[in-house]
């Protein structure tokens, strides 16, 4: 199956700073990647759909100016949390589907990035 | 409103027994349903997919059933092993091209 990597695996930052998280598809090309957020004991919540070569699609209630997504190539999507605050502390996970297109495919998830904002 | 419900209490089970988890959903009409395993601090890993016209699906020691009338899926781990200890998530594909996840059900297999 597909391998998806994320970097960093964890990050601690001060309130007000920006943090960039990378998601890479290692062995197949993904025109679409998905970003999720998971709070402790909660379900994964889809934040946005990252589309290669075009703008990301954000879910209702997710601020696009706060969570900047760039999908510059078929194997790399980045999520930047701008002006992070303690309430942004969470587990951020990316995924890509088997077809590389739709979120309803079987998903290959990255290992996740634990963000802690002090 | 739409809901996906999984038992919030951990399932403690003796090694060798069968663990059974339930996923109930409300106000969804999923074409298929998926089960994932998630270990602490890790991303989920896909286990099984079952379509609405399939009653049962098996993979090694795992079995999933899907009852669209009851709006329920059951997930079974037979001959459970300590390595099966994890949280298991169900996920539904729904109309607006999204996967919706339940909160997951933790399984603890006691040696």
JSON list of C-alpha atoms in Angstrom, two decimals:
[
{"chain": "A", "resi": 1, "resn": "UNK", "atom": "CA", "xyz": [0.00, 0.00, 0.00]},
{"chain": "A", "resi": 2, "resn": "UNK", "atom": "CA", "xyz": [0.89, 3.64, -0.31]},
{"chain": "A", "resi": 3, "resn": "UNK", "atom": "CA", "xyz": [3.25, 5.21, 2.16]},
{"chain": "A", "resi": 4, "resn": "UNK", "atom": "CA", "xyz": [2.56, 8.70, 3.39]},
{"chain": "A", "resi": 5, "resn": "UNK", "atom": "CA", "xyz": [5.08, 10.57, 5.51]},
{"chain": "A", "resi": 6, "resn": "UNK", "atom": "CA", "xyz": [4.71, 13.68, 7.62]},
{"chain": "A", "resi": 7, "resn": "UNK", "atom": "CA", "xyz": [7.27, 16.05, 9.01]},
{"chain": "A", "resi": 8, "resn": "UNK", "atom": "CA", "xyz": [7.75, 16.99, 11.75]},
{"chain": "A", "resi": 9, "resn": "UNK", "atom": "CA", "xyz": [6.27, 14.27, 13.92]},
{"chain": "A", "resi": 10, "resn": "UNK", "atom": "CA", "xyz": [5.90, 16.75, 16.76]},
{"chain": "A", "resi": 11, "resn": "UNK", "atom": "CA", "xyz": [6.44, 20.45, 17.26]},
{"chain": "A", "resi": 12, "resn": "UNK", "atom": "CA", "xyz": [6.20, 22.85, 20.18]},
{"chain": "A", "resi": 13, "resn": "UNK", "atom": "CA", "xyz": [5.91, 26.54, 19.43]},
{"chain": "A", "resi": 14, "resn": "UNK", "atom": "CA", "xyz": [5.12, 29.81, 21.12]},
{"chain": "A", "resi": 15, "resn": "UNK", "atom": "CA", "xyz": [1.76, 31.48, 20.70]},
{"chain": "A", "resi": 16, "resn": "UNK", "atom": "CA", "xyz": [1.71, 33.79, 17.70]},
{"chain": "A", "resi": 17, "resn": "UNK", "atom": "CA", "xyz": [4.25, 31.90, 15.62]},
{"chain": "A", "resi": 18, "resn": "UNK", "atom": "CA", "xyz": [3.59, 29.95, 12.43]},
{"chain": "A", "resi": 19, "resn": "UNK", "atom": "CA", "xyz": [4.22, 26.27, 11.96]},
{"chain": "A", "resi": 20, "resn": "UNK", "atom": "CA", "xyz": [4.56, 24.37, 8.69]},
{"chain": "A", "resi": 21, "resn": "UNK", "atom": "CA", "xyz": [3.70, 20.68, 8.43]},
{"chain": "A", "resi": 22, "resn": "UNK", "atom": "CA", "xyz": [4.70, 18.66, 5.38]},
{"chain": "A", "resi": 23, "resn": "UNK", "atom": "CA", "xyz": [2.86, 15.66, 3.97]},
{"chain": "A", "resi": 24, "resn": "UNK", "atom": "CA", "xyz": [4.52, 13.52, 1.32]},
{"chain": "A", "resi": 25, "resn": "UNK", "atom": "CA", "xyz": [3.20, 10.64, -0.74]},
{"chain": "A", "resi": 26, "resn": "UNK", "atom": "CA", "xyz": [6.26, 8.45, -1.15]},
{"chain": "A", "resi": 27, "resn": "UNK", "atom": "CA", "xyz": [5.32, 5.94, -3.77]},
{"chain": "A", "resi": 28, "resn": "UNK", "atom": "CA", "xyz": [2.47, 7.30, -5.82]},
{"chain": "A", "resi": 29, "resn": "UNK", "atom": "CA", "xyz": [1.25, 10.58, -7.16]},
{"chain": "A", "resi": 30, "resn": "UNK", "atom": "CA", "xyz": [-1.63, 12.19, -5.39]},
{"chain": "A", "resi": 31, "resn": "UNK", "atom": "CA", "xyz": [-3.57, 14.94, -7.10]},
{"chain": "A", "resi": 32, "resn": "UNK", "atom": "CA", "xyz": [-5.53, 15.30, -3.91]},
{"chain": "A", "resi": 33, "resn": "UNK", "atom": "CA", "xyz": [-4.49, 15.08, -0.27]},
{"chain": "A", "resi": 34, "resn": "UNK", "atom": "CA", "xyz": [-6.60, 15.61, 2.82]},
{"chain": "A", "resi": 35, "resn": "UNK", "atom": "CA", "xyz": [-5.83, 17.29, 6.11]},
{"chain": "A", "resi": 36, "resn": "UNK", "atom": "CA", "xyz": [-7.49, 16.17, 9.32]},
{"chain": "A", "resi": 37, "resn": "UNK", "atom": "CA", "xyz": [-7.33, 17.35, 12.89]},
{"chain": "A", "resi": 38, "resn": "UNK", "atom": "CA", "xyz": [-7.93, 15.11, 15.89]},
{"chain": "A", "resi": 39, "resn": "UNK", "atom": "CA", "xyz": [-8.40, 16.24, 19.47]},
{"chain": "A", "resi": 40, "resn": "UNK", "atom": "CA", "xyz": [-7.91, 13.71, 22.31]},
{"chain": "A", "resi": 41, "resn": "UNK", "atom": "CA", "xyz": [-10.64, 11.07, 22.43]},
{"chain": "A", "resi": 42, "resn": "UNK", "atom": "CA", "xyz": [-12.36, 12.70, 19.46]},
{"chain": "A", "resi": 43, "resn": "UNK", "atom": "CA", "xyz": [-12.96, 11.65, 15.88]},
{"chain": "A", "resi": 44, "resn": "UNK", "atom": "CA", "xyz": [-10.88, 12.77, 12.95]},
{"chain": "A", "resi": 45, "resn": "UNK", "atom": "CA", "xyz": [-12.30, 15.95, 11.51]},
{"chain": "A", "resi": 46, "resn": "UNK", "atom": "CA", "xyz": [-11.60, 16.81, 7.89]},
{"chain": "A", "resi": 47, "resn": "UNK", "atom": "CA", "xyz": [-10.20, 20.31, 7.68]},
{"chain": "A", "resi": 48, "resn": "UNK", "atom": "CA", "xyz": [-9.50, 20.75, 4.01]},
{"chain": "A", "resi": 49, "resn": "UNK", "atom": "CA", "xyz": [-8.86, 19.10, 0.69]},
{"chain": "A", "resi": 50, "resn": "UNK", "atom": "CA", "xyz": [-5.55, 19.97, -0.90]},
{"chain": "A", "resi": 51, "resn": "UNK", "atom": "CA", "xyz": [-5.58, 20.01, -4.71]},
{"chain": "A", "resi": 52, "resn": "UNK", "atom": "CA", "xyz": [-2.40, 19.93, -6.74]},
{"chain": "A", "resi": 53, "resn": "UNK", "atom": "CA", "xyz": [-2.03, 23.07, -8.80]},
{"chain": "A", "resi": 54, "resn": "UNK", "atom": "CA", "xyz": [-5.15, 24.76, -7.48]},
{"chain": "A", "resi": 55, "resn": "UNK", "atom": "CA", "xyz": [-6.66, 26.22, -4.34]},
{"chain": "A", "resi": 56, "resn": "UNK", "atom": "CA", "xyz": [-7.54, 24.06, -1.39]},
{"chain": "A", "resi": 57, "resn": "UNK", "atom": "CA", "xyz": [-11.14, 23.42, -0.45]},
{"chain": "A", "resi": 58, "resn": "UNK", "atom": "CA", "xyz": [-11.90, 24.11, 3.19]},
{"chain": "A", "resi": 59, "resn": "UNK", "atom": "CA", "xyz": [-14.58, 22.54, 5.35]},
{"chain": "A", "resi": 60, "resn": "UNK", "atom": "CA", "xyz": [-17.17, 24.72, 6.98]},
{"chain": "A", "resi": 61, "resn": "UNK", "atom": "CA", "xyz": [-15.80, 26.48, 10.03]},
{"chain": "A", "resi": 62, "resn": "UNK", "atom": "CA", "xyz": [-12.13, 26.11, 9.08]},
{"chain": "A", "resi": 63, "resn": "UNK", "atom": "CA", "xyz": [-10.41, 29.45, 8.55]},
{"chain": "A", "resi": 64, "resn": "UNK", "atom": "CA", "xyz": [-8.53, 29.38, 5.27]},
{"chain": "A", "resi": 65, "resn": "UNK", "atom": "CA", "xyz": [-6.37, 32.35, 6.24]},
{"chain": "A", "resi": 66, "resn": "UNK", "atom": "CA", "xyz": [-5.28, 30.60, 9.40]},
{"chain": "A", "resi": 67, "resn": "UNK", "atom": "CA", "xyz": [-4.62, 27.17, 7.92]},
{"chain": "A", "resi": 68, "resn": "UNK", "atom": "CA", "xyz": [-2.73, 27.77, 4.70]},
{"chain": "A", "resi": 69, "resn": "UNK", "atom": "CA", "xyz": [-2.46, 24.82, 2.36]},
{"chain": "A", "resi": 70, "resn": "UNK", "atom": "CA", "xyz": [-0.09, 24.51, -0.56]},
{"chain": "A", "resi": 71, "resn": "UNK", "atom": "CA", "xyz": [0.03, 21.52, -2.90]},
{"chain": "A", "resi": 72, "resn": "UNK", "atom": "CA", "xyz": [2.98, 22.38, -5.08]},
{"chain": "A", "resi": 73, "resn": "UNK", "atom": "CA", "xyz": [3.64, 18.94, -6.53]},
{"chain": "A", "resi": 74, "resn": "UNK", "atom": "CA", "xyz": [1.96, 15.57, -6.93]},
{"chain": "A", "resi": 75, "resn": "UNK", "atom": "CA", "xyz": [3.79, 14.24, -3.89]},
{"chain": "A", "resi": 76, "resn": "UNK", "atom": "CA", "xyz": [3.87, 17.14, -1.44]},
{"chain": "A", "resi": 77, "resn": "UNK", "atom": "CA", "xyz": [1.23, 19.12, 0.42]},
{"chain": "A", "resi": 78, "resn": "UNK", "atom": "CA", "xyz": [1.99, 21.54, 3.23]},
{"chain": "A", "resi": 79, "resn": "UNK", "atom": "CA", "xyz": [-0.23, 22.89, 5.99]},
{"chain": "A", "resi": 80, "resn": "UNK", "atom": "CA", "xyz": [0.87, 26.10, 7.69]},
{"chain": "A", "resi": 81, "resn": "UNK", "atom": "CA", "xyz": [-0.81, 27.05, 10.93]},
{"chain": "A", "resi": 82, "resn": "UNK", "atom": "CA", "xyz": [-0.41, 30.81, 11.05]},
{"chain": "A", "resi": 83, "resn": "UNK", "atom": "CA", "xyz": [-0.32, 32.79, 14.27]},
{"chain": "A", "resi": 84, "resn": "UNK", "atom": "CA", "xyz": [-0.86, 29.64, 16.27]},
{"chain": "A", "resi": 85, "resn": "UNK", "atom": "CA", "xyz": [-2.68, 29.79, 19.60]},
{"chain": "A", "resi": 86, "resn": "UNK", "atom": "CA", "xyz": [-3.02, 27.20, 22.36]},
{"chain": "A", "resi": 87, "resn": "UNK", "atom": "CA", "xyz": [-6.45, 26.15, 21.05]},
{"chain": "A", "resi": 88, "resn": "UNK", "atom": "CA", "xyz": [-4.73, 25.05, 17.82]},
{"chain": "A", "resi": 89, "resn": "UNK", "atom": "CA", "xyz": [-2.83, 22.40, 19.77]},
{"chain": "A", "resi": 90, "resn": "UNK", "atom": "CA", "xyz": [-3.93, 19.13, 18.25]},
{"chain": "A", "resi": 91, "resn": "UNK", "atom": "CA", "xyz": [-2.89, 16.10, 16.24]},
{"chain": "A", "resi": 92, "resn": "UNK", "atom": "CA", "xyz": [-2.77, 16.93, 12.53]},
{"chain": "A", "resi": 93, "resn": "UNK", "atom": "CA", "xyz": [-2.90, 14.07, 10.07]},
{"chain": "A", "resi": 94, "resn": "UNK", "atom": "CA", "xyz": [-2.79, 14.02, 6.30]},
{"chain": "A", "resi": 95, "resn": "UNK", "atom": "CA", "xyz": [-4.05, 11.32, 4.00]},
{"chain": "A", "resi": 96, "resn": "UNK", "atom": "CA", "xyz": [-4.44, 10.43, 0.40]},
{"chain": "A", "resi": 97, "resn": "UNK", "atom": "CA", "xyz": [-6.88, 8.02, -1.21]},
{"chain": "A", "resi": 98, "resn": "UNK", "atom": "CA", "xyz": [-6.09, 5.01, -3.34]},
{"chain": "A", "resi": 99, "resn": "UNK", "atom": "CA", "xyz": [-7.13, 6.85, -6.47]},
{"chain": "A", "resi": 100, "resn": "UNK", "atom": "CA", "xyz": [-5.29, 9.96, -5.39]},
{"chain": "A", "resi": 101, "resn": "UNK", "atom": "CA", "xyz": [-8.50, 11.88, -5.85]},
{"chain": "A", "resi": 102, "resn": "UNK", "atom": "CA", "xyz": [-11.39, 11.43, -3.51]},
{"chain": "A", "resi": 103, "resn": "UNK", "atom": "CA", "xyz": [-11.62, 11.37, 0.26]},
{"chain": "A", "resi": 104, "resn": "UNK", "atom": "CA", "xyz": [-14.07, 8.47, 0.19]},
{"chain": "A", "resi": 105, "resn": "UNK", "atom": "CA", "xyz": [-11.46, 6.08, -1.19]},
{"chain": "A", "resi": 106, "resn": "UNK", "atom": "CA", "xyz": [-9.60, 3.88, 1.21]},
{"chain": "A", "resi": 107, "resn": "UNK", "atom": "CA", "xyz": [-7.28, 6.34, 2.87]},
{"chain": "A", "resi": 108, "resn": "UNK", "atom": "CA", "xyz": [-3.56, 6.05, 3.50]},
{"chain": "A", "resi": 109, "resn": "UNK", "atom": "CA", "xyz": [-2.75, 8.22, 6.47]},
{"chain": "A", "resi": 110, "resn": "UNK", "atom": "CA", "xyz": [0.48, 9.84, 7.48]},
{"chain": "A", "resi": 111, "resn": "UNK", "atom": "CA", "xyz": [1.85, 9.20, 10.97]},
{"chain": "A", "resi": 112, "resn": "UNK", "atom": "CA", "xyz": [0.53, 12.53, 12.20]},
{"chain": "A", "resi": 113, "resn": "UNK", "atom": "CA", "xyz": [2.07, 15.67, 13.67]},
{"chain": "A", "resi": 114, "resn": "UNK", "atom": "CA", "xyz": [1.49, 16.59, 17.29]},
{"chain": "A", "resi": 115, "resn": "UNK", "atom": "CA", "xyz": [1.36, 20.39, 17.60]},
{"chain": "A", "resi": 116, "resn": "UNK", "atom": "CA", "xyz": [1.62, 21.99, 21.02]},
{"chain": "A", "resi": 117, "resn": "UNK", "atom": "CA", "xyz": [1.26, 25.76, 21.23]},
{"chain": "A", "resi": 118, "resn": "UNK", "atom": "CA", "xyz": [2.45, 27.31, 24.47]},
{"chain": "B", "resi": 1, "resn": "UNK", "atom": "CA", "xyz": [-28.45, 15.52, 12.84]},
{"chain": "B", "resi": 2, "resn": "UNK", "atom": "CA", "xyz": [-25.92, 13.06, 11.52]},
{"chain": "B", "resi": 3, "resn": "UNK", "atom": "CA", "xyz": [-24.19, 10.82, 14.02]},
{"chain": "B", "resi": 4, "resn": "UNK", "atom": "CA", "xyz": [-21.73, 7.97, 14.04]},
{"chain": "B", "resi": 5, "resn": "UNK", "atom": "CA", "xyz": [-21.65, 6.22, 17.38]},
{"chain": "B", "resi": 6, "resn": "UNK", "atom": "CA", "xyz": [-19.04, 3.89, 18.73]},
{"chain": "B", "resi": 7, "resn": "UNK", "atom": "CA", "xyz": [-18.81, 2.72, 22.32]},
{"chain": "B", "resi": 8, "resn": "UNK", "atom": "CA", "xyz": [-16.77, 5.20, 24.34]},
{"chain": "B", "resi": 9, "resn": "UNK", "atom": "CA", "xyz": [-15.86, 2.58, 26.93]},
{"chain": "B", "resi": 10, "resn": "UNK", "atom": "CA", "xyz": [-12.80, 0.45, 26.28]},
{"chain": "B", "resi": 11, "resn": "UNK", "atom": "CA", "xyz": [-13.41, -3.20, 25.56]},
{"chain": "B", "resi": 12, "resn": "UNK", "atom": "CA", "xyz": [-11.21, -5.39, 27.77]},
{"chain": "B", "resi": 13, "resn": "UNK", "atom": "CA", "xyz": [-10.99, -8.92, 26.47]},
{"chain": "B", "resi": 14, "resn": "UNK", "atom": "CA", "xyz": [-9.02, -12.03, 27.29]},
{"chain": "B", "resi": 15, "resn": "UNK", "atom": "CA", "xyz": [-6.48, -13.21, 24.77]},
{"chain": "B", "resi": 16, "resn": "UNK", "atom": "CA", "xyz": [-7.94, -15.81, 22.44]},
{"chain": "B", "resi": 17, "resn": "UNK", "atom": "CA", "xyz": [-11.52, -14.55, 22.71]},
{"chain": "B", "resi": 18, "resn": "UNK", "atom": "CA", "xyz": [-13.48, -12.71, 20.05]},
{"chain": "B", "resi": 19, "resn": "UNK", "atom": "CA", "xyz": [-13.77, -8.95, 20.35]},
{"chain": "B", "resi": 20, "resn": "UNK", "atom": "CA", "xyz": [-16.91, -7.40, 18.84]},
{"chain": "B", "resi": 21, "resn": "UNK", "atom": "CA", "xyz": [-17.27, -3.68, 18.23]},
{"chain": "B", "resi": 22, "resn": "UNK", "atom": "CA", "xyz": [-20.35, -1.80, 17.10]},
{"chain": "B", "resi": 23, "resn": "UNK", "atom": "CA", "xyz": [-20.74, 1.20, 14.83]},
{"chain": "B", "resi": 24, "resn": "UNK", "atom": "CA", "xyz": [-24.20, 2.76, 14.63]},
{"chain": "B", "resi": 25, "resn": "UNK", "atom": "CA", "xyz": [-25.06, 5.65, 12.38]},
{"chain": "B", "resi": 26, "resn": "UNK", "atom": "CA", "xyz": [-27.95, 8.07, 12.03]},
{"chain": "B", "resi": 27, "resn": "UNK", "atom": "CA", "xyz": [-29.04, 10.14, 9.06]},
{"chain": "B", "resi": 28, "resn": "UNK", "atom": "CA", "xyz": [-26.45, 8.74, 6.70]},
{"chain": "B", "resi": 29, "resn": "UNK", "atom": "CA", "xyz": [-26.97, 6.53, 3.67]},
{"chain": "B", "resi": 30, "resn": "UNK", "atom": "CA", "xyz": [-23.43, 5.32, 3.06]},
{"chain": "B", "resi": 31, "resn": "UNK", "atom": "CA", "xyz": [-22.58, 3.40, -0.09]},
{"chain": "B", "resi": 32, "resn": "UNK", "atom": "CA", "xyz": [-19.85, 1.74, 1.94]},
{"chain": "B", "resi": 33, "resn": "UNK", "atom": "CA", "xyz": [-18.24, 1.69, 5.30]},
{"chain": "B", "resi": 34, "resn": "UNK", "atom": "CA", "xyz": [-14.60, 1.34, 6.32]},
{"chain": "B", "resi": 35, "resn": "UNK", "atom": "CA", "xyz": [-12.80, 0.25, 9.46]},
{"chain": "B", "resi": 36, "resn": "UNK", "atom": "CA", "xyz": [-9.43, 1.60, 10.53]},
{"chain": "B", "resi": 37, "resn": "UNK", "atom": "CA", "xyz": [-7.02, 0.81, 13.34]},
{"chain": "B", "resi": 38, "resn": "UNK", "atom": "CA", "xyz": [-5.31, 3.64, 15.20]},
{"chain": "B", "resi": 39, "resn": "UNK", "atom": "CA", "xyz": [-2.48, 3.22, 17.67]},
{"chain": "B", "resi": 40, "resn": "UNK", "atom": "CA", "xyz": [-1.70, 5.98, 20.20]},
{"chain": "B", "resi": 41, "resn": "UNK", "atom": "CA", "xyz": [0.03, 8.94, 18.56]},
{"chain": "B", "resi": 42, "resn": "UNK", "atom": "CA", "xyz": [-0.20, 7.42, 15.09]},
{"chain": "B", "resi": 43, "resn": "UNK", "atom": "CA", "xyz": [-2.31, 7.88, 11.98]},
{"chain": "B", "resi": 44, "resn": "UNK", "atom": "CA", "xyz": [-5.09, 5.39, 11.25]},
{"chain": "B", "resi": 45, "resn": "UNK", "atom": "CA", "xyz": [-4.40, 2.30, 9.18]},
{"chain": "B", "resi": 46, "resn": "UNK", "atom": "CA", "xyz": [-7.02, 0.89, 6.81]},
{"chain": "B", "resi": 47, "resn": "UNK", "atom": "CA", "xyz": [-8.35, -2.56, 7.65]},
{"chain": "B", "resi": 48, "resn": "UNK", "atom": "CA", "xyz": [-11.52, -3.40, 5.73]},
{"chain": "B", "resi": 49, "resn": "UNK", "atom": "CA", "xyz": [-14.13, -1.88, 3.44]},
{"chain": "B", "resi": 50, "resn": "UNK", "atom": "CA", "xyz": [-17.66, -3.26, 3.08]},
{"chain": "B", "resi": 51, "resn": "UNK", "atom": "CA", "xyz": [-20.21, -2.11, 0.53]},
{"chain": "B", "resi": 52, "resn": "UNK", "atom": "CA", "xyz": [-23.92, -1.65, 1.11]},
{"chain": "B", "resi": 53, "resn": "UNK", "atom": "CA", "xyz": [-24.76, -4.73, -0.95]},
{"chain": "B", "resi": 54, "resn": "UNK", "atom": "CA", "xyz": [-22.37, -6.92, 1.04]},
{"chain": "B", "resi": 55, "resn": "UNK", "atom": "CA", "xyz": [-23.50, -8.54, 4.25]},
{"chain": "B", "resi": 56, "resn": "UNK", "atom": "CA", "xyz": [-20.11, -9.67, 5.47]},
{"chain": "B", "resi": 57, "resn": "UNK", "atom": "CA", "xyz": [-16.42, -9.23, 4.68]},
{"chain": "B", "resi": 58, "resn": "UNK", "atom": "CA", "xyz": [-13.46, -11.13, 6.10]},
{"chain": "B", "resi": 59, "resn": "UNK", "atom": "CA", "xyz": [-9.75, -10.59, 6.22]},
{"chain": "B", "resi": 60, "resn": "UNK", "atom": "CA", "xyz": [-7.65, -13.03, 8.21]},
{"chain": "B", "resi": 61, "resn": "UNK", "atom": "CA", "xyz": [-8.94, -12.83, 11.81]},
{"chain": "B", "resi": 62, "resn": "UNK", "atom": "CA", "xyz": [-11.16, -9.82, 11.08]},
{"chain": "B", "resi": 63, "resn": "UNK", "atom": "CA", "xyz": [-14.80, -9.90, 10.09]},
{"chain": "B", "resi": 64, "resn": "UNK", "atom": "CA", "xyz": [-17.13, -7.00, 9.35]},
{"chain": "B", "resi": 65, "resn": "UNK", "atom": "CA", "xyz": [-20.88, -7.04, 8.85]},
{"chain": "B", "resi": 66, "resn": "UNK", "atom": "CA", "xyz": [-23.02, -4.24, 7.48]},
{"chain": "B", "resi": 67, "resn": "UNK", "atom": "CA", "xyz": [-26.77, -4.00, 8.08]},
{"chain": "B", "resi": 68, "resn": "UNK", "atom": "CA", "xyz": [-28.24, -1.02, 6.25]},
{"chain": "B", "resi": 69, "resn": "UNK", "atom": "CA", "xyz": [-31.67, -1.66, 7.79]},
{"chain": "B", "resi": 70, "resn": "UNK", "atom": "CA", "xyz": [-30.34, -1.47, 11.34]},
{"chain": "B", "resi": 71, "resn": "UNK", "atom": "CA", "xyz": [-27.82, 1.20, 10.24]},
{"chain": "B", "resi": 72, "resn": "UNK", "atom": "CA", "xyz": [-25.13, -0.74, 11.96]},
{"chain": "B", "resi": 73, "resn": "UNK", "atom": "CA", "xyz": [-21.79, -2.38, 11.33]},
{"chain": "B", "resi": 74, "resn": "UNK", "atom": "CA", "xyz": [-20.18, -4.97, 13.57]},
{"chain": "B", "resi": 75, "resn": "UNK", "atom": "CA", "xyz": [-16.42, -5.51, 13.64]},
{"chain": "B", "resi": 76, "resn": "UNK", "atom": "CA", "xyz": [-15.07, -8.78, 15.01]},
{"chain": "B", "resi": 77, "resn": "UNK", "atom": "CA", "xyz": [-11.53, -9.78, 15.92]},
{"chain": "B", "resi": 78, "resn": "UNK", "atom": "CA", "xyz": [-11.35, -13.53, 16.41]},
{"chain": "B", "resi": 79, "resn": "UNK", "atom": "CA", "xyz": [-8.64, -15.25, 18.46]},
{"chain": "B", "resi": 80, "resn": "UNK", "atom": "CA", "xyz": [-7.60, -11.85, 19.79]},
{"chain": "B", "resi": 81, "resn": "UNK", "atom": "CA", "xyz": [-3.96, -11.20, 20.63]},
{"chain": "B", "resi": 82, "resn": "UNK", "atom": "CA", "xyz": [-2.30, -8.51, 22.79]},
{"chain": "B", "resi": 83, "resn": "UNK", "atom": "CA", "xyz": [-0.99, -6.97, 19.54]},
{"chain": "B", "resi": 84, "resn": "UNK", "atom": "CA", "xyz": [-4.61, -6.27, 18.57]},
{"chain": "B", "resi": 85, "resn": "UNK", "atom": "CA", "xyz": [-4.85, -3.71, 21.37]},
{"chain": "B", "resi": 86, "resn": "UNK", "atom": "CA", "xyz": [-5.62, -0.38, 19.69]},
{"chain": "B", "resi": 87, "resn": "UNK", "atom": "CA", "xyz": [-8.49, 1.96, 18.89]},
{"chain": "B", "resi": 88, "resn": "UNK", "atom": "CA", "xyz": [-10.72, 0.95, 16.00]},
{"chain": "B", "resi": 89, "resn": "UNK", "atom": "CA", "xyz": [-12.51, 3.60, 13.95]},
{"chain": "B", "resi": 90, "resn": "UNK", "atom": "CA", "xyz": [-15.43, 3.21, 11.62]},
{"chain": "B", "resi": 91, "resn": "UNK", "atom": "CA", "xyz": [-15.82, 5.63, 8.73]},
{"chain": "B", "resi": 92, "resn": "UNK", "atom": "CA", "xyz": [-18.71, 6.25, 6.35]},
{"chain": "B", "resi": 93, "resn": "UNK", "atom": "CA", "xyz": [-18.61, 7.52, 2.82]},
{"chain": "B", "resi": 94, "resn": "UNK", "atom": "CA", "xyz": [-21.42, 9.98, 2.39]},
{"chain": "B", "resi": 95, "resn": "UNK", "atom": "CA", "xyz": [-23.08, 12.05, -0.25]},
{"chain": "B", "resi": 96, "resn": "UNK", "atom": "CA", "xyz": [-20.86, 15.09, -0.39]},
{"chain": "B", "resi": 97, "resn": "UNK", "atom": "CA", "xyz": [-17.74, 13.07, -1.13]},
{"chain": "B", "resi": 98, "resn": "UNK", "atom": "CA", "xyz": [-16.51, 12.97, 2.43]},
{"chain": "B", "resi": 99, "resn": "UNK", "atom": "CA", "xyz": [-15.45, 10.30, 4.87]},
{"chain": "B", "resi": 100, "resn": "UNK", "atom": "CA", "xyz": [-17.00, 10.79, 8.29]},
{"chain": "B", "resi": 101, "resn": "UNK", "atom": "CA", "xyz": [-15.31, 9.05, 11.22]},
{"chain": "B", "resi": 102, "resn": "UNK", "atom": "CA", "xyz": [-16.61, 7.78, 14.52]},
{"chain": "B", "resi": 103, "resn": "UNK", "atom": "CA", "xyz": [-14.67, 8.56, 17.70]},
{"chain": "B", "resi": 104, "resn": "UNK", "atom": "CA", "xyz": [-13.33, 5.04, 17.85]},
{"chain": "B", "resi": 105, "resn": "UNK", "atom": "CA", "xyz": [-13.56, 2.19, 20.33]},
{"chain": "B", "resi": 106, "resn": "UNK", "atom": "CA", "xyz": [-10.51, 1.10, 22.28]},
{"chain": "B", "resi": 107, "resn": "UNK", "atom": "CA", "xyz": [-9.75, -2.60, 22.57]},
{"chain": "B", "resi": 108, "resn": "UNK", "atom": "CA", "xyz": [-7.43, -3.95, 25.27]},
{"chain": "B", "resi": 109, "resn": "UNK", "atom": "CA", "xyz": [-6.47, -7.60, 24.92]},
{"chain": "B", "resi": 110, "resn": "UNK", "atom": "CA", "xyz": [-5.33, -9.07, 28.22]},
{"chain": "B", "resi": 111, "resn": "UNK", "atom": "CA", "xyz": [-2.69, -11.82, 28.02]}
]
